[in-house]
Tab-separated table of C-alpha atoms in Angstrom:
chain	number	residue	atom	x	y	z
V	1	MET	CA	112.396	89.593	123.431
V	2	LEU	CA	112.381	93.315	122.761
V	3	GLN	CA	113.468	95.632	125.548
V	4	LYS	CA	110.872	97.683	127.385
V	5	ASN	CA	112.904	100.770	128.198
V	6	PHE	CA	116.131	102.520	127.245
V	7	SER	CA	116.353	105.568	129.496
V	8	GLY	CA	114.834	104.500	132.799
V	9	TYR	CA	112.176	107.222	132.545
V	10	VAL	CA	108.533	106.184	132.946
V	11	PHE	CA	107.211	108.285	130.058
V	12	GLU	CA	109.624	107.211	127.359
V	13	THR	CA	108.243	107.388	123.838
V	14	GLY	CA	109.369	105.448	120.797
V	15	THR	CA	109.122	106.985	117.327
V	16	ASP	CA	109.383	105.612	113.813
V	17	GLU	CA	108.168	106.221	110.263
V	18	ALA	CA	106.930	104.276	107.249
V	19	GLY	CA	106.990	104.971	103.536
V	20	ARG	CA	110.295	106.750	103.238
V	21	GLY	CA	111.291	104.902	100.066
V	22	CYS	CA	107.961	105.184	98.254
V	23	LEU	CA	107.305	106.999	94.990
V	24	ALA	CA	103.782	108.038	95.974
V	25	GLY	CA	101.789	108.822	99.087
V	26	PRO	CA	102.813	110.277	102.422
V	27	VAL	CA	105.630	109.427	104.743
V	28	THR	CA	103.843	108.468	107.947
V	29	ALA	CA	105.282	108.846	111.435
V	30	ALA	CA	104.099	107.554	114.794
V	31	ALA	CA	105.039	108.011	118.433
V	32	VAL	CA	103.970	105.688	121.249
V	33	ILE	CA	104.342	105.678	125.035
V	34	LEU	CA	103.712	102.193	126.420
V	35	PRO	CA	102.970	101.306	130.038
V	36	ALA	CA	105.821	99.702	131.958
V	37	ASP	CA	104.052	96.323	132.102
V	38	PHE	CA	103.208	96.124	128.388
V	39	GLU	CA	104.427	93.080	126.496
V	40	HIS	CA	103.329	91.113	123.467
V	41	SER	CA	105.031	88.110	121.945
V	42	PHE	CA	104.228	89.111	118.351
V	43	LEU	CA	105.337	92.737	118.526
V	44	ASN	CA	108.432	93.422	116.443
V	45	ASP	CA	109.697	95.660	113.663
V	46	SER	CA	106.683	96.047	111.351
V	47	LYS	CA	108.780	95.015	108.336
V	48	GLN	CA	109.238	91.592	109.945
V	49	LEU	CA	105.503	91.061	110.439
V	50	SER	CA	102.767	89.938	108.082
V	51	GLU	CA	99.974	92.367	107.225
V	52	LYS	CA	97.543	90.223	109.205
V	53	ILE	CA	99.679	90.388	112.357
V	54	ARG	CA	100.251	94.140	111.979
V	55	GLU	CA	96.516	94.693	111.691
V	56	SER	CA	95.860	92.558	114.773
V	57	LEU	CA	98.476	94.482	116.772
V	58	LYS	CA	97.172	97.943	115.844
V	59	PRO	CA	94.110	97.956	118.188
V	60	ILE	CA	96.105	96.254	120.952
V	61	ILE	CA	98.714	99.019	120.851
V	62	GLU	CA	96.075	101.761	120.668
V	63	GLU	CA	94.039	100.365	123.559
V	64	ASN	CA	96.997	99.714	125.861
V	65	ALA	CA	99.281	102.669	125.130
V	66	VAL	CA	99.552	105.510	127.609
V	67	CYS	CA	99.146	107.654	124.487
V	68	PHE	CA	100.061	107.618	120.804
V	69	ALA	CA	100.036	109.911	117.782
V	70	VAL	CA	100.271	109.467	114.020
V	71	THR	CA	101.143	112.053	111.350
V	72	HIS	CA	101.107	111.986	107.546
V	73	LEU	CA	103.450	114.308	105.643
V	74	HIS	CA	102.305	114.564	102.056
V	75	PRO	CA	104.251	114.737	98.769
V	76	ASP	CA	104.175	118.534	98.407
V	77	GLU	CA	105.951	118.892	101.740
V	78	ILE	CA	108.297	115.960	101.033
V	79	ASP	CA	109.282	117.548	97.728
V	80	GLU	CA	109.959	120.890	99.395
V	81	ILE	CA	112.024	119.861	102.416
V	82	ASN	CA	113.266	116.401	101.212
V	83	ILE	CA	112.297	112.974	102.481
V	84	LEU	CA	114.821	112.793	105.325
V	85	ASN	CA	113.685	116.096	106.808
V	86	ALA	CA	110.047	115.153	106.227
V	87	SER	CA	110.519	111.858	108.085
V	88	MET	CA	112.028	113.650	111.071
V	89	LYS	CA	109.434	116.423	111.004
V	90	GLY	CA	106.659	113.828	111.018
V	91	MET	CA	108.071	112.287	114.183
V	92	GLN	CA	108.487	115.746	115.733
V	93	GLU	CA	104.846	116.526	114.992
V	94	CYS	CA	103.812	113.260	116.641
V	95	ILE	CA	105.668	114.196	119.830
V	96	LEU	CA	103.783	117.494	119.950
V	97	LYS	CA	100.443	115.663	119.548
V	98	LEU	CA	100.976	113.284	122.482
V	99	LYS	CA	98.647	113.841	125.445
V	100	GLN	CA	101.548	113.102	127.806
V	101	ILE	CA	104.763	115.093	127.366
V	102	PRO	CA	107.541	112.492	127.079
V	103	GLU	CA	110.426	112.495	129.542
V	104	PHE	CA	112.682	110.818	126.976
V	105	ILE	CA	112.427	109.938	123.271
V	106	ILE	CA	114.000	107.016	121.457
V	107	VAL	CA	114.146	107.348	117.674
V	108	ASP	CA	114.638	104.605	115.126
V	109	GLY	CA	117.660	105.376	112.950
V	110	ASN	CA	120.861	107.355	113.332
V	111	ARG	CA	119.649	110.944	113.470
V	112	SER	CA	118.695	113.046	116.486
V	113	LEU	CA	115.033	114.000	116.694
V	114	ASN	CA	116.090	117.626	117.280
V	115	ALA	CA	117.782	117.891	113.900
V	116	LYS	CA	116.408	120.615	111.599
V	117	LEU	CA	113.779	121.971	113.979
V	118	GLY	CA	111.522	124.739	112.727
V	119	LEU	CA	112.093	124.423	108.980
V	120	LYS	CA	110.420	127.287	107.129
V	121	ASN	CA	108.351	125.698	104.405
V	122	THR	CA	105.251	126.457	102.371
V	123	PHE	CA	103.360	123.267	103.104
V	124	GLY	CA	102.404	121.556	106.328
V	125	LYS	CA	102.650	122.545	109.943
V	126	GLN	CA	104.825	125.456	111.047
V	127	PHE	CA	106.347	125.021	114.508
V	128	SER	CA	105.953	127.846	116.990
V	129	ALA	CA	108.865	129.008	119.136
V	130	THR	CA	107.178	127.349	122.135
V	131	GLU	CA	106.906	124.022	120.298
V	132	ILE	CA	110.531	124.194	119.212
V	133	ASP	CA	111.623	124.907	122.780
V	134	LEU	CA	109.564	121.946	124.022
V	135	LEU	CA	111.127	119.572	121.506
V	136	LYS	CA	114.603	120.825	122.377
V	137	SER	CA	113.937	120.277	126.080
V	138	ILE	CA	113.235	116.545	125.787
V	139	PRO	CA	116.347	114.330	125.733
V	140	ASN	CA	116.400	111.831	122.900
V	141	GLN	CA	118.527	109.027	121.572
V	142	SER	CA	118.661	107.621	118.048
V	143	ILE	CA	118.998	103.840	117.920
V	144	ILE	CA	119.999	102.011	114.745
V	145	LYS	CA	117.482	99.208	114.103
V	146	GLY	CA	115.633	100.392	117.175
V	147	ASP	CA	112.382	98.957	115.827
V	148	SER	CA	113.801	95.469	116.363
V	149	LYS	CA	115.235	96.291	119.806
V	150	PHE	CA	112.656	98.288	121.789
V	151	LEU	CA	108.930	97.685	122.237
V	152	SER	CA	107.866	101.330	121.961
V	153	ILE	CA	109.703	101.866	118.669
V	154	ALA	CA	108.307	98.593	117.318
V	155	ALA	CA	104.816	99.740	118.332
V	156	ALA	CA	105.381	103.051	116.559
V	157	SER	CA	106.561	101.205	113.451
V	158	VAL	CA	103.372	99.115	113.432
V	159	LEU	CA	101.114	102.162	113.770
V	160	ALA	CA	103.020	104.119	111.134
V	161	LYS	CA	102.821	101.207	108.698
V	162	THR	CA	99.155	100.333	109.266
V	163	TYR	CA	97.936	103.937	109.136
V	164	ARG	CA	99.916	104.547	105.970
V	165	ASP	CA	98.594	101.361	104.373
V	166	GLU	CA	95.034	102.507	105.158
V	167	PHE	CA	95.751	105.827	103.446
V	168	MET	CA	97.171	104.109	100.363
V	169	ASN	CA	94.149	101.780	100.187
V	170	GLU	CA	91.886	104.833	100.130
V	171	ILE	CA	93.716	106.685	97.362
V	172	HIS	CA	93.890	103.426	95.391
V	173	LYS	CA	90.136	103.892	94.853
V	174	GLU	CA	90.852	107.227	93.172
V	175	PHE	CA	93.690	105.937	90.969
V	176	PRO	CA	93.320	102.141	90.745
V	177	MET	CA	95.625	101.877	87.719
V	178	TYR	CA	98.695	102.228	89.976
V	179	ASN	CA	97.557	99.333	92.240
V	180	TRP	CA	98.547	101.161	95.429
V	181	LYS	CA	96.361	98.742	97.363
V	182	LYS	CA	99.028	96.150	96.655
V	183	ASN	CA	102.309	98.036	96.239
V	184	LYS	CA	101.528	100.876	98.711
V	185	GLY	CA	103.436	103.332	96.508
V	186	TYR	CA	106.761	101.503	96.581
V	187	PRO	CA	108.877	101.437	93.385
V	188	THR	CA	107.752	98.062	92.080
V	189	LYS	CA	108.019	97.225	88.392
V	190	GLU	CA	104.220	97.343	88.155
V	191	HIS	CA	104.047	100.800	89.740
V	192	ARG	CA	106.732	102.216	87.477
V	193	GLU	CA	105.113	100.747	84.393
V	194	ALA	CA	101.853	102.463	85.395
V	195	ILE	CA	103.698	105.781	85.782
V	196	ARG	CA	105.212	105.272	82.342
V	197	LYS	CA	101.780	104.554	80.846
V	198	TYR	CA	99.507	106.982	82.736
V	199	GLY	CA	101.872	109.679	83.978
V	200	THR	CA	101.901	111.090	87.513
V	201	THR	CA	99.231	112.108	90.021
V	202	LYS	CA	98.969	114.608	92.855
V	203	TYR	CA	100.099	111.802	95.162
V	204	HIS	CA	103.448	111.195	93.450
V	205	ARG	CA	106.681	112.615	94.857
V	206	MET	CA	108.042	114.677	92.019
V	207	SER	CA	111.470	115.053	93.647
V	208	PHE	CA	111.959	111.284	93.405
V	209	ARG	CA	113.251	109.406	90.377
V	210	LEU	CA	109.913	107.984	89.336
V	211	LEU	CA	111.315	106.155	86.320
V	212	PRO	CA	114.826	104.684	86.129
V	213	GLU	CA	117.233	106.314	83.755
V	214	GLN	CA	117.584	104.275	80.603
V	215	LEU	CA	121.126	103.746	79.388
V	216	GLU	CA	121.207	102.984	75.701
V	217	LEU	CA	124.370	101.447	74.292
V	218	GLU	CA	125.052	101.497	70.595
V	219	PHE	CA	127.174	98.717	69.159
V	220	PHE	CA	128.945	99.200	65.880
V	221	GLU	CA	130.308	96.418	63.727
V	222	GLN	CA	133.965	96.853	62.941
């Protein structure tokens, strides 16, 4: 059973992201505050769940959560500030969108949510001084594999994954040759072969190694 609370605060939010390792599409973050009595036997780290179960959990989380928020950060911003900073910024943006200001934040991973606040970048949201101060004022704790330990982080992982999958299904219609409906932008052999054949799109992350480096060895007969 996943734990309901880490800090003891009533309005504790869990945050997580999906799509960090993809070659195309956004990195998607989510933040969720669950009521103290929330429980569900299926809820777990989204990576451990089937697509069918994730989709069934999505409306349950949305209907029962105290509040939740989801944010997409797109390839132009990822390329500018790097994927790690984009992942954290997405979660920061989600916190600012919540209807209830959290009393405590638990973050999946090993990095504080307050890291790299207020990055000056060309694309995406720019944080105001007030928003930065708010984020700094909320205590937070990073938890390695938190999505398999705490309900609110697991719920955030499910929302991040399902919302991102919906986005990838939509852009699949625009560029069906990459089969994003199936691979969701991850670096599968099929996806990379499509990049090799058709080139890149506006949805590809140009700062990523889209094709593996080819090492050619020449053998000479003695």
